[in-house]
PDB file of C-alpha atoms in Angstrom:
ATOM      1  CA  LEU A   1     125.710 133.263 154.487  1.00 77.00           C
ATOM      2  CA  PHE A   2     128.102 130.179 154.588  1.00 86.00           C
ATOM      3  CA  ASP A   3     126.431 128.543 151.741  1.00 86.00           C
ATOM      4  CA  PHE A   4     126.559 131.658 149.520  1.00 88.00           C
ATOM      5  CA  PHE A   5     130.541 131.955 150.383  1.00 89.00           C
ATOM      6  CA  THR A   6     131.072 128.179 149.639  1.00 86.00           C
ATOM      7  CA  ALA A   7     129.083 128.571 146.331  1.00 86.00           C
ATOM      8  CA  ARG A   8     131.157 131.481 145.373  1.00 88.00           C
ATOM      9  CA  VAL A   9     134.307 129.727 146.137  1.00 85.00           C
ATOM     10  CA  ARG A  10     133.250 126.898 144.082  1.00 79.00           C
ATOM     11  CA  SER A  11     132.438 128.954 141.173  1.00 83.00           C
ATOM     12  CA  LEU A  12     135.408 131.408 141.295  1.00 86.00           C
ATOM     13  CA  LEU A  13     138.241 129.185 142.840  1.00 85.00           C
ATOM     14  CA  HIS A  14     139.928 127.024 140.294  1.00 83.00           C
ATOM     15  CA  VAL A  15     142.881 124.794 141.413  1.00 82.00           C
ATOM     16  CA  ALA A  16     145.032 123.095 138.925  1.00 80.00           C
ATOM     17  CA  LEU A  17     147.026 119.910 139.736  1.00 80.00           C
ATOM     18  CA  LEU A  18     149.796 118.645 137.467  1.00 75.00           C
ATOM     19  CA  MET A  19     150.417 114.918 137.846  1.00 75.00           C
ATOM     20  CA  ASN A  20     152.843 112.529 136.260  1.00 69.00           C
ATOM     21  CA  PRO A  21     151.079 109.202 135.268  1.00 69.00           C
ATOM     22  CA  SER A  22     154.524 107.519 135.152  1.00 67.00           C
ATOM     23  CA  ASN A  23     155.167 108.219 138.805  1.00 73.00           C
ATOM     24  CA  PRO A  24     154.597 104.854 140.816  1.00 79.00           C
ATOM     25  CA  THR A  25     152.244 106.578 143.303  1.00 85.00           C
ATOM     26  CA  PHE A  26     150.110 108.000 140.558  1.00 77.00           C
ATOM     27  CA  VAL A  27     147.475 105.289 140.902  1.00 78.00           C
ATOM     28  CA  HIS A  28     147.329 105.299 144.620  1.00 85.00           C
ATOM     29  CA  ARG A  29     146.977 108.969 144.863  1.00 84.00           C
ATOM     30  CA  CYS A  30     144.011 108.935 142.585  1.00 82.00           C
ATOM     31  CA  GLU A  31     142.439 105.879 144.388  1.00 83.00           C
ATOM     32  CA  SER A  32     142.981 107.708 147.801  1.00 88.00           C
ATOM     33  CA  ASN A  33     141.206 111.009 146.495  1.00 86.00           C
ATOM     34  CA  PRO A  34     137.976 109.925 144.774  1.00 84.00           C
ATOM     35  CA  ALA A  35     137.102 113.768 144.358  1.00 83.00           C
ATOM     36  CA  LEU A  36     139.654 113.621 141.565  1.00 78.00           C
ATOM     37  CA  TYR A  37     137.163 111.586 139.620  1.00 76.00           C
ATOM     38  CA  THR A  38     133.812 113.078 140.835  1.00 80.00           C
ATOM     39  CA  ARG A  39     134.406 116.646 141.476  1.00 79.00           C
ATOM     40  CA  CYS A  40     137.400 117.437 138.872  1.00 80.00           C
ATOM     41  CA  SER A  41     137.748 117.752 135.197  1.00 77.00           C
ATOM     42  CA  MET A  42     140.662 115.676 133.904  1.00 71.00           C
ATOM     43  CA  ILE A  43     142.640 116.875 130.826  1.00 70.00           C
ATOM     44  CA  TRP A  44     144.938 114.005 129.773  1.00 61.00           C
ATOM     45  CA  GLN A  45     147.920 115.189 127.726  1.00 61.00           C
ATOM     46  CA  ALA A  46     149.905 112.464 126.490  1.00 60.00           C
ATOM     47  CA  GLY A  47     152.709 114.633 125.040  1.00 65.00           C
ATOM     48  CA  TRP A  48     153.724 118.087 123.772  1.00 71.00           C
ATOM     49  CA  SER A  49     153.880 119.130 120.129  1.00 73.00           C
ATOM     50  CA  GLN A  50     157.130 119.291 118.368  1.00 78.00           C
ATOM     51  CA  ALA A  51     156.990 123.200 118.317  1.00 81.00           C
ATOM     52  CA  ALA A  52     156.482 123.335 122.048  1.00 79.00           C
ATOM     53  CA  MET A  53     159.347 120.710 122.562  1.00 81.00           C
ATOM     54  CA  GLU A  54     161.612 122.894 120.470  1.00 80.00           C
ATOM     55  CA  SER A  55     160.661 126.119 122.153  1.00 82.00           C
ATOM     56  CA  LEU A  56     161.193 124.905 125.605  1.00 80.00           C
ATOM     57  CA  PRO A  57     165.165 125.091 125.687  1.00 81.00           C
ATOM     58  CA  ARG A  58     165.012 128.508 123.949  1.00 80.00           C
ATOM     59  CA  GLU A  59     162.530 129.878 126.625  1.00 78.00           C
ATOM     60  CA  THR A  60     164.229 128.321 129.554  1.00 77.00           C
ATOM     61  CA  VAL A  61     167.852 127.326 128.969  1.00 80.00           C
ATOM     62  CA  PHE A  62     169.196 129.973 126.659  1.00 78.00           C
ATOM     63  CA  ARG A  63     167.790 132.892 128.516  1.00 77.00           C
ATOM     64  CA  GLU A  64     170.594 132.679 130.981  1.00 77.00           C
ATOM     65  CA  ILE A  65     173.337 132.139 128.365  1.00 79.00           C
ATOM     66  CA  ASP A  66     174.458 135.100 126.404  1.00 76.00           C
ATOM     67  CA  GLU A  67     175.586 135.045 122.765  1.00 76.00           C
ATOM     68  CA  ALA A  68     179.250 134.989 123.674  1.00 76.00           C
ATOM     69  CA  GLN A  69     178.937 131.801 125.550  1.00 79.00           C
ATOM     70  CA  LEU A  70     176.743 129.964 122.917  1.00 78.00           C
ATOM     71  CA  PRO A  71     176.433 131.843 119.410  1.00 81.00           C
ATOM     72  CA  GLU A  72     173.198 131.646 117.712  1.00 79.00           C
ATOM     73  CA  PRO A  73     174.239 129.252 114.992  1.00 85.00           C
ATOM     74  CA  GLN A  74     174.977 126.598 117.499  1.00 82.00           C
ATOM     75  CA  ARG A  75     171.688 126.880 119.295  1.00 81.00           C
ATOM     76  CA  GLY A  76     169.449 125.289 116.613  1.00 86.00           C
ATOM     77  CA  PRO A  77     171.588 121.968 116.244  1.00 86.00           C
ATOM     78  CA  LEU A  78     171.902 121.981 120.003  1.00 85.00           C
ATOM     79  CA  VAL A  79     168.000 122.035 120.460  1.00 85.00           C
ATOM     80  CA  GLN A  80     167.589 119.320 117.874  1.00 87.00           C
ATOM     81  CA  SER A  81     170.205 117.076 119.633  1.00 88.00           C
ATOM     82  CA  MET A  82     168.592 117.483 122.998  1.00 85.00           C
ATOM     83  CA  LEU A  83     165.142 116.702 121.480  1.00 84.00           C
ATOM     84  CA  ALA A  84     166.709 113.569 119.691  1.00 86.00           C
ATOM     85  CA  ILE A  85     167.876 112.326 123.048  1.00 85.00           C
ATOM     86  CA  HIS A  86     164.541 112.816 124.615  1.00 82.00           C
ATOM     87  CA  ARG A  87     162.833 110.927 121.719  1.00 81.00           C
ATOM     88  CA  MET A  88     165.134 108.032 122.306  1.00 84.00           C
ATOM     89  CA  HIS A  89     163.820 107.831 126.008  1.00 80.00           C
ATOM     90  CA  GLU A  90     160.141 108.086 125.036  1.00 74.00           C
ATOM     91  CA  PRO A  91     159.710 104.208 124.518  1.00 75.00           C
ATOM     92  CA  ARG A  92     161.090 103.820 127.929  1.00 76.00           C
ATOM     93  CA  GLY A  93     158.613 106.169 129.756  1.00 70.00           C
ATOM     94  CA  GLY A  94     160.189 109.500 128.998  1.00 72.00           C
ATOM     95  CA  THR A  95     157.678 112.380 129.734  1.00 75.00           C
ATOM     96  CA  PRO A  96     157.855 115.972 129.028  1.00 77.00           C
ATOM     97  CA  ARG A  97     158.354 116.662 132.677  1.00 77.00           C
ATOM     98  CA  GLN A  98     161.599 114.565 132.438  1.00 80.00           C
ATOM     99  CA  TYR A  99     162.485 116.465 129.203  1.00 81.00           C
ATOM    100  CA  THR A 100     162.029 119.811 131.160  1.00 83.00           C
ATOM    101  CA  ALA A 101     164.371 118.212 133.998  1.00 84.00           C
ATOM    102  CA  PHE A 102     166.809 117.266 131.398  1.00 85.00           C
ATOM    103  CA  CYS A 103     167.042 120.798 129.754  1.00 86.00           C
ATOM    104  CA  ASP A 104     167.295 122.474 133.316  1.00 87.00           C
ATOM    105  CA  MET A 105     170.074 119.893 134.198  1.00 88.00           C
ATOM    106  CA  TRP A 106     172.017 120.763 130.918  1.00 87.00           C
ATOM    107  CA  ARG A 107     171.726 124.416 131.695  1.00 84.00           C
ATOM    108  CA  GLN A 108     173.247 123.831 135.175  1.00 86.00           C
ATOM    109  CA  VAL A 109     176.071 121.693 133.638  1.00 88.00           C
ATOM    110  CA  PHE A 110     176.813 124.206 130.868  1.00 86.00           C
ATOM    111  CA  LEU A 111     176.854 127.151 133.202  1.00 85.00           C
ATOM    112  CA  ALA A 112     179.027 125.245 135.873  1.00 88.00           C
ATOM    113  CA  GLU A 113     181.475 124.091 133.205  1.00 88.00           C
ATOM    114  CA  ARG A 114     181.464 127.490 131.563  1.00 85.00           C
ATOM    115  CA  ALA A 115     182.281 129.148 134.987  1.00 86.00           C
ATOM    116  CA  GLN A 116     185.074 126.649 135.722  1.00 89.00           C
ATOM    117  CA  GLN A 117     186.700 127.100 132.376  1.00 87.00           C
ATOM    118  CA  THR A 118     186.428 130.928 132.660  1.00 85.00           C
ATOM    119  CA  ASP A 119     188.060 130.776 135.997  1.00 88.00           C
ATOM    120  CA  ARG A 120     190.762 128.621 134.685  1.00 90.00           C
ATOM    121  CA  ILE A 121     191.451 130.771 131.726  1.00 88.00           C
ATOM    122  CA  ASP A 122     191.572 133.829 134.055  1.00 88.00           C
ATOM    123  CA  LYS A 123     194.168 132.141 136.110  1.00 89.00           C
ATOM    124  CA  LEU A 124     196.146 131.133 132.973  1.00 89.00           C
ATOM    125  CA  ARG A 125     196.019 134.709 131.881  1.00 89.00           C
ATOM    126  CA  GLY A 126     197.085 135.875 135.154  1.00 88.00           C
ATOM    127  CA  GLY A 127     200.095 133.334 135.130  1.00 88.00           C
ATOM    128  CA  LEU A 128     200.933 134.436 131.480  1.00 89.00           C
ATOM    129  CA  THR A 129     200.908 138.022 132.565  1.00 88.00           C
ATOM    130  CA  LYS A 130     203.236 137.201 135.462  1.00 90.00           C
ATOM    131  CA  LEU A 131     205.557 135.247 133.235  1.00 89.00           C
ATOM    132  CA  THR A 132     205.881 138.125 130.744  1.00 88.00           C
ATOM    133  CA  GLU A 133     206.469 140.501 133.503  1.00 89.00           C
ATOM    134  CA  ALA A 134     209.207 138.223 134.892  1.00 89.00           C
ATOM    135  CA  ALA A 135     210.773 137.844 131.424  1.00 89.00           C
ATOM    136  CA  ARG A 136     210.768 141.706 130.847  1.00 89.00           C
ATOM    137  CA  GLU A 137     212.398 141.966 134.476  1.00 90.00           C
ATOM    138  CA  VAL A 138     214.976 139.196 133.519  1.00 89.00           C
ATOM    139  CA  ASP A 139     215.728 140.828 130.151  1.00 90.00           C
ATOM    140  CA  LYS A 140     216.432 144.049 131.995  1.00 91.00           C
ATOM    141  CA  LEU A 141     218.561 142.506 134.607  1.00 89.00           C
ATOM    142  CA  GLN A 142     220.504 140.833 131.773  1.00 89.00           C
ATOM    143  CA  ARG A 143     221.144 144.122 130.001  1.00 89.00           C
ATOM    144  CA  VAL A 144     222.286 145.678 133.253  1.00 89.00           C
ATOM    145  CA  ALA A 145     224.423 142.875 134.103  1.00 89.00           C
ATOM    146  CA  THR A 146     226.104 142.801 130.531  1.00 88.00           C
ATOM    147  CA  GLU A 147     226.743 146.575 130.873  1.00 89.00           C
ATOM    148  CA  GLN A 148     228.248 145.964 134.359  1.00 89.00           C
ATOM    149  CA  ARG A 149     230.222 142.975 133.282  1.00 88.00           C
ATOM    150  CA  ALA A 150     231.840 145.168 130.307  1.00 89.00           C
ATOM    151  CA  GLU A 151     232.611 147.854 132.918  1.00 90.00           C
ATOM    152  CA  LEU A 152     234.079 145.256 135.353  1.00 89.00           C
ATOM    153  CA  THR A 153     236.112 143.845 132.543  1.00 89.00           C
ATOM    154  CA  VAL A 154     237.663 147.312 131.698  1.00 90.00           C
ATOM    155  CA  LYS A 155     238.454 147.995 135.309  1.00 90.00           C
ATOM    156  CA  GLN A 156     239.909 144.631 135.789  1.00 89.00           C
ATOM    157  CA  ARG A 157     242.146 145.214 132.764  1.00 89.00           C
ATOM    158  CA  GLU A 158     243.182 148.338 134.175  1.00 89.00           C
ATOM    159  CA  ALA A 159     243.848 146.825 137.599  1.00 88.00           C
ATOM    160  CA  ASP A 160     245.741 144.015 136.091  1.00 88.00           C
ATOM    161  CA  ALA A 161     247.951 146.422 134.049  1.00 88.00           C
ATOM    162  CA  ALA A 162     248.585 148.502 137.168  1.00 88.00           C
ATOM    163  CA  MET A 163     249.347 145.472 139.255  1.00 88.00           C
ATOM    164  CA  GLU A 164     251.794 144.193 136.600  1.00 88.00           C
ATOM    165  CA  GLN A 165     253.484 147.537 136.374  1.00 89.00           C
ATOM    166  CA  ILE A 166     253.766 147.746 140.205  1.00 89.00           C
ATOM    167  CA  GLN A 167     255.110 144.072 140.366  1.00 87.00           C
ATOM    168  CA  LYS A 168     257.637 144.781 137.603  1.00 87.00           C
ATOM    169  CA  SER A 169     258.828 147.905 139.630  1.00 86.00           C
ATOM    170  CA  MET A 170     259.003 146.010 142.715  1.00 86.00           C
ATOM    171  CA  GLU A 171     261.103 143.237 141.038  1.00 85.00           C
ATOM    172  CA  ARG A 172     263.482 145.672 139.560  1.00 85.00           C
ATOM    173  CA  ALA A 173     263.658 147.446 142.990  1.00 82.00           C
ATOM    174  CA  VAL A 174     264.570 144.240 144.693  1.00 82.00           C
ATOM    175  CA  GLU A 175     267.155 143.124 142.021  1.00 83.00           C
ATOM    176  CA  ARG A 176     268.857 146.550 142.104  1.00 84.00           C
ATOM    177  CA  ARG A 177     268.843 146.516 146.090  1.00 82.00           C
ATOM    178  CA  GLY A 178     270.406 143.027 146.021  1.00 76.00           C
ATOM    179  CA  GLU A 179     272.850 143.942 143.536  1.00 78.00           C
ATOM    180  CA  VAL A 180     273.853 147.111 145.263  1.00 75.00           C
ATOM    181  CA  GLU A 181     274.165 145.237 148.576  1.00 78.00           C
ATOM    182  CA  THR A 182     276.259 142.532 147.053  1.00 77.00           C
ATOM    183  CA  LEU A 183     278.560 145.007 145.163  1.00 76.00           C
ATOM    184  CA  GLN A 184     279.147 146.927 148.434  1.00 77.00           C
ATOM    185  CA  GLN A 185     280.044 143.856 150.236  1.00 78.00           C
ATOM    186  CA  LYS A 186     282.275 142.282 147.558  1.00 77.00           C
ATOM    187  CA  LEU A 187     283.984 145.522 146.365  1.00 74.00           C
ATOM    188  CA  SER A 188     286.347 145.806 149.104  1.00 72.00           C
ATOM    189  CA  THR A 189     287.601 142.271 149.115  1.00 73.00           C
ATOM    190  CA  GLU A 190     286.980 141.099 145.399  1.00 71.00           C
ATOM    191  CA  GLU A 191     290.462 142.333 144.146  1.00 70.00           C
ATOM    192  CA  VAL A 192     292.160 140.351 146.873  1.00 71.00           C
ATOM    193  CA  GLU A 193     290.174 137.155 146.570  1.00 73.00           C
ATOM    194  CA  MET A 194     289.674 137.274 142.749  1.00 72.00           C
ATOM    195  CA  GLY A 195     292.929 135.176 142.194  1.00 68.00           C
ATOM    196  CA  VAL A 196     292.026 132.708 144.960  1.00 72.00           C
ATOM    197  CA  ARG A 197     288.432 132.343 143.854  1.00 72.00           C
ATOM    198  CA  LYS A 198     289.455 131.835 140.259  1.00 73.00           C
ATOM    199  CA  LYS A 199     291.626 128.822 141.080  1.00 75.00           C
ATOM    200  CA  LYS A 200     289.098 127.432 143.659  1.00 77.00           C
ATOM    201  CA  VAL A 201     286.354 127.738 140.873  1.00 65.00           C
ATOM    202  CA  GLU A 202     288.407 126.159 138.275  1.00 68.00           C
ATOM    203  CA  ALA A 203     289.120 123.198 140.517  1.00 69.00           C
ATOM    204  CA  GLU A 204     285.508 122.938 141.616  1.00 70.00           C
ATOM    205  CA  LEU A 205     284.476 122.992 137.817  1.00 63.00           C
ATOM    206  CA  GLU A 206     286.764 120.315 136.878  1.00 72.00           C
ATOM    207  CA  GLU A 207     285.066 118.186 139.731  1.00 71.00           C
ATOM    208  CA  VAL A 208     281.515 119.328 138.926  1.00 63.00           C
ATOM    209  CA  GLN A 209     281.837 119.177 135.077  1.00 69.00           C
ATOM    210  CA  PRO A 210     281.400 115.409 134.831  1.00 73.00           C
ATOM    211  CA  LEU A 211     278.229 115.822 137.193  1.00 67.00           C
ATOM    212  CA  LEU A 212     276.702 118.547 135.126  1.00 67.00           C
ATOM    213  CA  GLU A 213     277.287 116.609 131.876  1.00 73.00           C
ATOM    214  CA  GLU A 214     275.599 113.438 133.554  1.00 74.00           C
ATOM    215  CA  ALA A 215     272.602 115.512 134.814  1.00 69.00           C
ATOM    216  CA  LYS A 216     272.197 117.079 131.310  1.00 72.00           C
ATOM    217  CA  ARG A 217     272.195 113.686 129.837  1.00 74.00           C
ATOM    218  CA  ALA A 218     269.606 112.523 132.289  1.00 72.00           C
ATOM    219  CA  VAL A 219     267.328 115.483 131.721  1.00 70.00           C
ATOM    220  CA  SER A 220     267.645 114.945 127.969  1.00 71.00           C
ATOM    221  CA  GLY A 221     266.470 111.310 128.364  1.00 71.00           C
ATOM    222  CA  ILE A 222     263.268 112.179 130.087  1.00 74.00           C
ATOM    223  CA  ASN A 223     260.507 111.277 127.648  1.00 74.00           C
ATOM    224  CA  LYS A 224     257.049 112.843 127.466  1.00 77.00           C
ATOM    225  CA  ASP A 225     255.251 109.714 128.733  1.00 78.00           C
ATOM    226  CA  ASN A 226     257.211 109.862 131.937  1.00 76.00           C
ATOM    227  CA  LEU A 227     256.143 113.641 132.537  1.00 76.00           C
ATOM    228  CA  ASN A 228     252.405 112.766 131.580  1.00 78.00           C
ATOM    229  CA  GLU A 229     252.520 109.712 134.002  1.00 80.00           C
ATOM    230  CA  ILE A 230     253.754 111.981 136.773  1.00 79.00           C
ATOM    231  CA  ARG A 231     251.091 114.724 135.945  1.00 78.00           C
ATOM    232  CA  SER A 232     248.225 112.202 136.046  1.00 83.00           C
ATOM    233  CA  LEU A 233     248.937 111.293 139.712  1.00 79.00           C
ATOM    234  CA  LYS A 234     246.495 113.023 142.117  1.00 81.00           C
ATOM    235  CA  MET A 235     249.278 113.664 144.664  1.00 82.00           C
ATOM    236  CA  PRO A 236     252.955 112.953 144.008  1.00 79.00           C
ATOM    237  CA  PRO A 237     255.215 110.830 146.276  1.00 83.00           C
ATOM    238  CA  GLU A 238     257.230 112.590 148.572  1.00 85.00           C
ATOM    239  CA  PRO A 239     260.721 112.084 146.542  1.00 83.00           C
ATOM    240  CA  ILE A 240     258.959 113.281 143.267  1.00 82.00           C
ATOM    241  CA  ARG A 241     257.510 116.264 145.086  1.00 82.00           C
ATOM    242  CA  ASP A 242     260.918 117.169 146.756  1.00 81.00           C
ATOM    243  CA  VAL A 243     262.694 117.090 143.427  1.00 81.00           C
ATOM    244  CA  LEU A 244     260.107 119.196 141.624  1.00 80.00           C
ATOM    245  CA  GLU A 245     259.867 121.745 144.413  1.00 82.00           C
ATOM    246  CA  GLY A 246     263.670 122.171 144.333  1.00 80.00           C
ATOM    247  CA  VAL A 247     263.675 122.575 140.620  1.00 80.00           C
ATOM    248  CA  LEU A 248     260.704 125.206 140.791  1.00 79.00           C
ATOM    249  CA  ARG A 249     262.568 127.180 143.557  1.00 80.00           C
ATOM    250  CA  LEU A 250     265.894 127.207 141.635  1.00 78.00           C
ATOM    251  CA  MET A 251     264.168 128.412 138.547  1.00 78.00           C
ATOM    252  CA  GLY A 252     262.506 131.331 140.619  1.00 79.00           C
ATOM    253  CA  ASN A 253     259.047 129.822 140.757  1.00 77.00           C
ATOM    254  CA  PHE A 254     257.856 129.966 144.516  1.00 82.00           C
ATOM    255  CA  ASP A 255     254.542 128.567 143.749  1.00 81.00           C
ATOM    256  CA  THR A 256     255.183 124.890 144.905  1.00 81.00           C
ATOM    257  CA  SER A 257     251.612 123.565 144.744  1.00 86.00           C
ATOM    258  CA  TRP A 258     250.836 120.373 142.901  1.00 84.00           C
ATOM    259  CA  ILE A 259     248.874 122.438 140.176  1.00 85.00           C
ATOM    260  CA  SER A 260     251.855 124.633 139.730  1.00 84.00           C
ATOM    261  CA  MET A 261     254.156 121.498 139.380  1.00 81.00           C
ATOM    262  CA  LYS A 262     251.608 119.906 136.975  1.00 82.00           C
ATOM    263  CA  ARG A 263     251.562 123.136 134.891  1.00 84.00           C
ATOM    264  CA  PHE A 264     255.381 123.356 135.017  1.00 77.00           C
ATOM    265  CA  LEU A 265     255.584 119.665 133.608  1.00 76.00           C
ATOM    266  CA  GLY A 266     252.886 120.446 130.992  1.00 81.00           C
ATOM    267  CA  ASN A 267     255.056 122.991 129.457  1.00 78.00           C
ATOM    268  CA  ARG A 268     256.335 121.692 126.037  1.00 78.00           C
ATOM    269  CA  SER A 269     259.898 123.425 126.425  1.00 76.00           C
ATOM    270  CA  VAL A 270     260.241 122.069 130.085  1.00 76.00           C
ATOM    271  CA  LYS A 271     263.465 120.105 129.174  1.00 74.00           C
ATOM    272  CA  GLU A 272     264.973 123.068 127.125  1.00 80.00           C
ATOM    273  CA  GLU A 273     264.231 125.490 130.156  1.00 77.00           C
ATOM    274  CA  ILE A 274     266.064 123.101 132.257  1.00 75.00           C
ATOM    275  CA  LEU A 275     269.122 122.483 130.058  1.00 73.00           C
ATOM    276  CA  ASN A 276     269.390 126.270 129.181  1.00 75.00           C
ATOM    277  CA  PHE A 277     268.918 127.548 132.714  1.00 70.00           C
ATOM    278  CA  ASP A 278     271.497 130.198 133.644  1.00 71.00           C
ATOM    279  CA  SER A 279     272.615 129.154 137.163  1.00 72.00           C
ATOM    280  CA  ARG A 280     273.797 132.636 137.607  1.00 72.00           C
ATOM    281  CA  LYS A 281     270.301 133.645 138.444  1.00 73.00           C
ATOM    282  CA  ILE A 282     270.312 131.633 141.545  1.00 71.00           C
ATOM    283  CA  THR A 283     270.470 133.944 144.530  1.00 76.00           C
ATOM    284  CA  PRO A 284     271.839 133.148 147.829  1.00 73.00           C
ATOM    285  CA  GLU A 285     268.319 133.398 149.197  1.00 77.00           C
ATOM    286  CA  ILE A 286     267.091 130.754 146.605  1.00 71.00           C
ATOM    287  CA  ARG A 287     270.102 128.585 147.394  1.00 72.00           C
ATOM    288  CA  GLN A 288     269.342 128.825 151.076  1.00 72.00           C
ATOM    289  CA  GLY A 289     265.612 128.047 150.607  1.00 70.00           C
ATOM    290  CA  VAL A 290     266.308 125.008 148.427  1.00 63.00           C
TER     291      VAL A 290
END
């Protein structure tokens, strides 16, 4: 029974061994297994045909690559290039097995690079989508801001006009109240003191007139370079600041900051304003403040 079994196995069981003669262990394996010579039939195949070599990439490599990734017109030249690379290595021991490994490696590299590029393109598309959405949102906010800015400008103008009207009304009210108070105080004694004051004023004018003329000449002698030199100072010396503060207060400007002083000195008609200033506008409060 055993002999029958072994005979059936020998007649029906066929084992095919594929061995690479370029492998360094090829000779050693053959010598270690004499049955390979005595019990086996050896088919020595030195190489594949041209048609087989050309069909290998199409049957193994291109099956996993669709038309969109690698168009058909590009596949033929690619096969010829791969085959040419293999032919270059045949003189140095290149075998069909190595050609198969080369095709498989090319497939792996291509799919990996394709996946990486696809992922990069998807990320870029996502970034571009975000940028587009952000640009649209910015445009929307800019339009809203422009509309609100226009409305704010209108409201600001209305508020400025109302504030100016209120300020003018208050100034007129203050001036009228001061005038009424002054008239009420002076009406009772004005007639009696008129003559005395007239003589006193005339005497004071005779004494003050030379000083006034001298002051006018001094103001007229101020040139633009002197004013520009003072304006160029970061902070004025105390004497200059005291003089300018007194001038501004006498002329009714109570903003005595250095910026206000430079603005006053930068006025082209500053000397004319000083020379033509009406001293009657100086109130007792202003005089006391100076």
